[in-house]
Coordinates of C-alpha atoms in Angstrom, one line a residue:
R1 CA 0.0 0.0 0.0
R2 CA 2.7 2.5 0.9
F3 CA 5.3 2.0 -1.8
L4 CA 3.2 0.8 -4.7
F5 CA 0.0 2.8 -4.3
G6 CA 1.3 5.7 -2.2
K7 CA -1.3 5.0 0.6
W8 CA 0.2 5.8 3.9
G9 CA -2.7 5.1 6.2
I10 CA -2.9 6.9 9.5
P11 CA 0.4 8.3 10.8
E12 CA 1.3 7.5 14.4
G13 CA -0.1 10.0 16.9
Q14 CA -2.7 11.4 14.4
I15 CA -5.9 12.4 16.1
H16 CA -8.4 12.5 13.3
H17 CA -8.9 10.3 10.2
V18 CA -10.3 12.5 7.4
R19 CA -11.5 10.2 4.6
D20 CA -12.1 11.2 1.0
L21 CA -15.8 10.8 1.7
S22 CA -15.7 14.0 3.8
I23 CA -14.2 16.1 1.1
L24 CA -16.9 17.5 -1.4
E25 CA -16.4 19.3 -4.7
P26 CA -18.2 22.6 -4.8
S27 CA -20.8 21.5 -7.4
P28 CA -24.1 23.4 -7.8
E29 CA -25.9 20.5 -6.0
V30 CA -23.7 20.7 -3.0
I31 CA -23.9 24.5 -2.7
A32 CA -27.6 24.5 -3.2
H33 CA -28.0 21.9 -0.4
V34 CA -26.1 24.0 2.0
M35 CA -27.8 27.3 1.2
N36 CA -31.3 25.9 0.9
N37 CA -31.5 23.1 3.4
C38 CA -29.0 24.1 6.2
N39 CA -29.0 26.4 9.2
L40 CA -25.9 28.6 8.7
N41 CA -23.4 29.5 11.3
R42 CA -19.9 31.0 11.8
S43 CA -17.0 30.3 14.2
M44 CA -13.8 32.3 14.7
D45 CA -10.3 32.0 16.2
H46 CA -8.9 35.6 16.6
G47 CA -5.2 36.2 16.5
D48 CA -3.2 39.4 17.0
S49 CA 0.2 38.2 15.8
A50 CA -1.2 34.9 14.5
A51 CA -3.9 34.6 11.8
T52 CA -7.5 35.4 12.5
C53 CA -9.5 32.5 11.0
V54 CA -13.3 32.3 10.4
L55 CA -15.2 29.2 9.3
W56 CA -18.7 29.2 7.8
W57 CA -20.7 26.0 8.3
G58 CA -24.2 24.7 7.8
V59 CA -26.2 22.0 9.5
D60 CA -29.0 20.2 7.8
R61 CA -32.1 18.5 9.3
D62 CA -30.3 15.1 9.5
G63 CA -27.4 16.6 11.6
N64 CA -24.9 16.6 8.8
V65 CA -22.3 19.5 9.1
F66 CA -20.9 21.2 6.0
M67 CA -17.9 23.5 6.3
Y68 CA -18.4 25.7 3.2
R69 CA -16.2 28.8 3.5
E70 CA -13.0 29.9 5.3
Y71 CA -11.3 33.2 5.8
S72 CA -7.8 33.8 7.1
K73 CA -5.6 36.9 7.5
T74 CA -2.6 38.0 9.6
N75 CA -1.4 41.3 10.9
T76 CA -4.8 43.0 10.3
L77 CA -6.8 45.4 12.4
I78 CA -10.2 44.2 13.7
S79 CA -11.9 46.9 11.7
E80 CA -10.6 45.3 8.5
H81 CA -11.5 41.8 9.7
R82 CA -15.0 43.1 10.3
F83 CA -15.2 44.5 6.8
N84 CA -13.9 41.3 5.2
I85 CA -16.0 38.9 7.2
T86 CA -19.2 41.0 6.5
G87 CA -18.4 41.1 2.8
L88 CA -18.1 37.3 2.7
S89 CA -21.4 37.0 4.6
Q90 CA -23.7 39.0 2.4
F91 CA -27.3 37.9 2.2
E92 CA -26.8 35.1 4.8
R93 CA -28.3 34.9 8.3
Y94 CA -26.6 32.9 11.1
G95 CA -27.9 31.0 14.1
F96 CA -24.5 30.8 15.9
N97 CA -21.5 33.2 15.9
L98 CA -19.0 31.3 18.0
A99 CA -15.5 32.5 19.0
D100 CA -12.6 31.6 21.3
P101 CA -13.7 32.4 24.9
A102 CA -10.4 34.2 25.4
I103 CA -11.5 37.2 23.4
F104 CA -14.2 38.0 26.0
A105 CA -11.6 38.8 28.7
P106 CA -10.9 42.6 29.0
S107 CA -7.4 43.0 27.6
M108 CA -7.4 46.7 26.4
Q109 CA -8.6 50.1 27.4
K110 CA -11.2 52.0 25.4
H111 CA -14.0 54.5 26.2
Q112 CA -12.4 55.0 29.6
Q113 CA -13.1 51.4 30.6
R114 CA -11.7 47.9 30.3
W115 CA -12.4 46.6 26.8
S116 CA -12.3 43.1 25.2
V117 CA -11.7 41.9 21.6
A118 CA -15.3 40.7 21.5
Q119 CA -16.5 44.2 22.3
E120 CA -14.2 45.6 19.6
Y121 CA -16.0 43.3 17.0
S122 CA -19.4 44.5 18.2
D123 CA -18.6 48.2 18.6
S124 CA -21.0 50.4 16.8
L125 CA -19.9 53.8 18.2
T126 CA -16.6 54.2 16.5
M127 CA -17.1 51.7 13.6
P128 CA -19.9 51.1 11.2
R129 CA -22.8 49.2 12.7
E130 CA -23.2 47.3 9.4
T131 CA -19.9 45.5 10.0
A132 CA -20.5 44.7 13.8
I133 CA -20.3 41.1 14.7
F134 CA -21.7 39.8 18.0
W135 CA -19.7 36.7 18.9
T136 CA -20.7 34.3 21.7
K137 CA -18.4 32.0 23.6
G138 CA -17.5 28.7 21.9
D139 CA -17.0 25.5 23.9
N140 CA -13.3 25.1 24.5
D141 CA -13.5 21.6 26.0
E142 CA -10.5 20.1 24.2
F143 CA -11.1 16.3 24.8
G144 CA -14.9 16.4 24.4
T145 CA -14.8 18.3 21.1
R146 CA -11.9 16.2 19.8
N147 CA -13.8 13.0 20.3
R148 CA -17.0 14.4 18.8
I149 CA -15.1 15.5 15.6
S150 CA -13.8 12.0 15.2
E151 CA -17.3 10.6 15.7
Y152 CA -18.6 13.0 13.0
L153 CA -15.8 11.9 10.6
R154 CA -16.6 8.2 11.0
P155 CA -18.8 6.6 8.3
Q156 CA -22.0 5.7 10.0
G157 CA -25.6 4.9 9.5
Y158 CA -28.5 5.1 12.0
W159 CA -29.2 2.8 14.9
R160 CA -32.4 0.9 15.5
Q161 CA -33.4 -1.7 18.0
A162 CA -34.2 -5.1 16.5
P163 CA -37.0 -7.3 17.8
N164 CA -34.5 -9.3 19.8
G165 CA -33.5 -6.2 21.7
E166 CA -30.1 -5.8 20.0
F167 CA -29.2 -2.4 18.4
V168 CA -28.4 -2.6 14.7
E169 CA -26.7 0.0 12.5
E170 CA -28.6 0.5 9.3
P171 CA -27.5 2.3 6.1
R172 CA -28.6 5.9 5.8
I173 CA -29.2 8.3 2.9
H174 CA -26.2 10.4 1.7
P175 CA -27.2 14.1 2.0
I176 CA -26.1 14.9 -1.6
T177 CA -26.1 11.7 -3.7
K178 CA -29.1 10.1 -1.9
E179 CA -27.3 6.7 -2.0
K180 CA -27.7 4.3 0.9
G181 CA -24.6 3.4 2.9
L182 CA -22.5 4.4 5.8
W183 CA -21.5 8.1 5.5
P184 CA -19.6 10.7 7.7
R185 CA -21.6 13.6 9.2
L186 CA -18.8 16.1 8.8
Y187 CA -18.0 17.5 5.3
F188 CA -15.7 20.1 3.9
I189 CA -16.4 21.8 0.6
R190 CA -12.9 22.2 -0.9
R191 CA -11.4 25.3 -2.5
T192 CA -11.2 25.4 -6.3
E193 CA -10.4 28.1 -8.8
D194 CA -14.2 28.6 -9.3
Y195 CA -14.9 28.4 -5.6
P196 CA -11.9 30.4 -4.1
Q197 CA -13.4 30.7 -0.6
G198 CA -13.8 27.0 -0.1
C199 CA -11.9 25.0 2.6
N200 CA -8.2 24.4 2.2
Q201 CA -6.3 25.3 5.4
S202 CA -9.0 23.8 7.6
I203 CA -8.7 20.5 5.8
R204 CA -4.9 20.6 6.1
E205 CA -5.0 21.4 9.8
I206 CA -7.6 18.8 10.9
K207 CA -5.5 16.2 9.1
S208 CA -2.3 17.3 10.7
Q209 CA -3.3 17.4 14.3
R210 CA -1.1 15.0 16.4
R211 CA -0.7 13.9 20.0
M212 CA 2.4 15.0 21.7
K213 CA 5.2 12.4 21.5
L214 CA 6.7 11.7 24.9
G215 CA 9.4 9.3 23.9
T216 CA 9.7 5.6 23.0
E217 CA 9.4 2.3 24.9
N218 CA 10.9 -0.9 23.4
G219 CA 11.2 0.9 20.1
K220 CA 7.6 2.0 20.0
P221 CA 6.6 5.7 20.2
I222 CA 4.6 6.8 23.3
F223 CA 2.1 9.7 22.9
S224 CA 0.3 11.7 25.6
D225 CA -3.3 12.8 25.4
E226 CA -2.2 16.4 24.8
R227 CA -2.1 17.9 21.3
D228 CA 1.2 18.8 19.9
E229 CA 1.4 22.6 20.4
K230 CA 4.0 23.0 17.5
I231 CA 1.3 22.1 15.0
R232 CA -0.7 25.0 13.7
D233 CA -4.4 25.1 14.9
D234 CA -5.7 28.5 13.8
H235 CA -8.2 26.8 11.4
Y236 CA -8.7 23.7 13.6
D237 CA -10.1 25.6 16.6
P238 CA -13.1 27.0 14.7
I239 CA -13.9 23.4 13.7
R240 CA -13.9 22.5 17.4
Y241 CA -16.3 25.3 18.3
A242 CA -18.6 24.3 15.5
I243 CA -18.9 20.6 16.3
A244 CA -19.2 21.3 20.1
S245 CA -22.3 23.4 19.5

């Protein structure tokens, strides 16, 4: 598999297994399903020196989650982030606007009072009200959200109880193709030349997340439960906030 077909499987320490089933092409059918059949939402990881990343996602009536747009920019004022995010969000309404809980802590001074990054995003006194974004705290439970992401990435059907009392997993309908089978519940609409705001970095980052390596024992690597902090997670955190909701 590795040397003939180039299939490497799951690297040691990798947290999530993102299968090709979870990567969708931005076809008219896929975009129409998200825009017409999903409740739309946004989640953000704000960075001052690091990148500020926003992820747009929709949830359909069967609980399938579609990550359909991403934004990322470094070394940029919040006023410009507000303008850019609002421009990408035209004609859409959102149920959730989730962000890193850290942005709600007062960390600056403005209007003669302690001021937070979240307040700066929602400020309508010194910046245009049309670009104001009212974020709410995302769930930052690392281990709970990590497990839920892996569950959503796993191909699955639906469970029913058989007459003998046992629970049986039955095939379910694919949200786009309508085929019966076992399908993931988390999808990424990938970036293309015709769909430039699709997902790219978020796919890379969810695939790259690893557990921290502690050392080896009898020649086998030993990993902790903690994520490796050296691996970038600017786009991964908005995924966590989305799935935790």
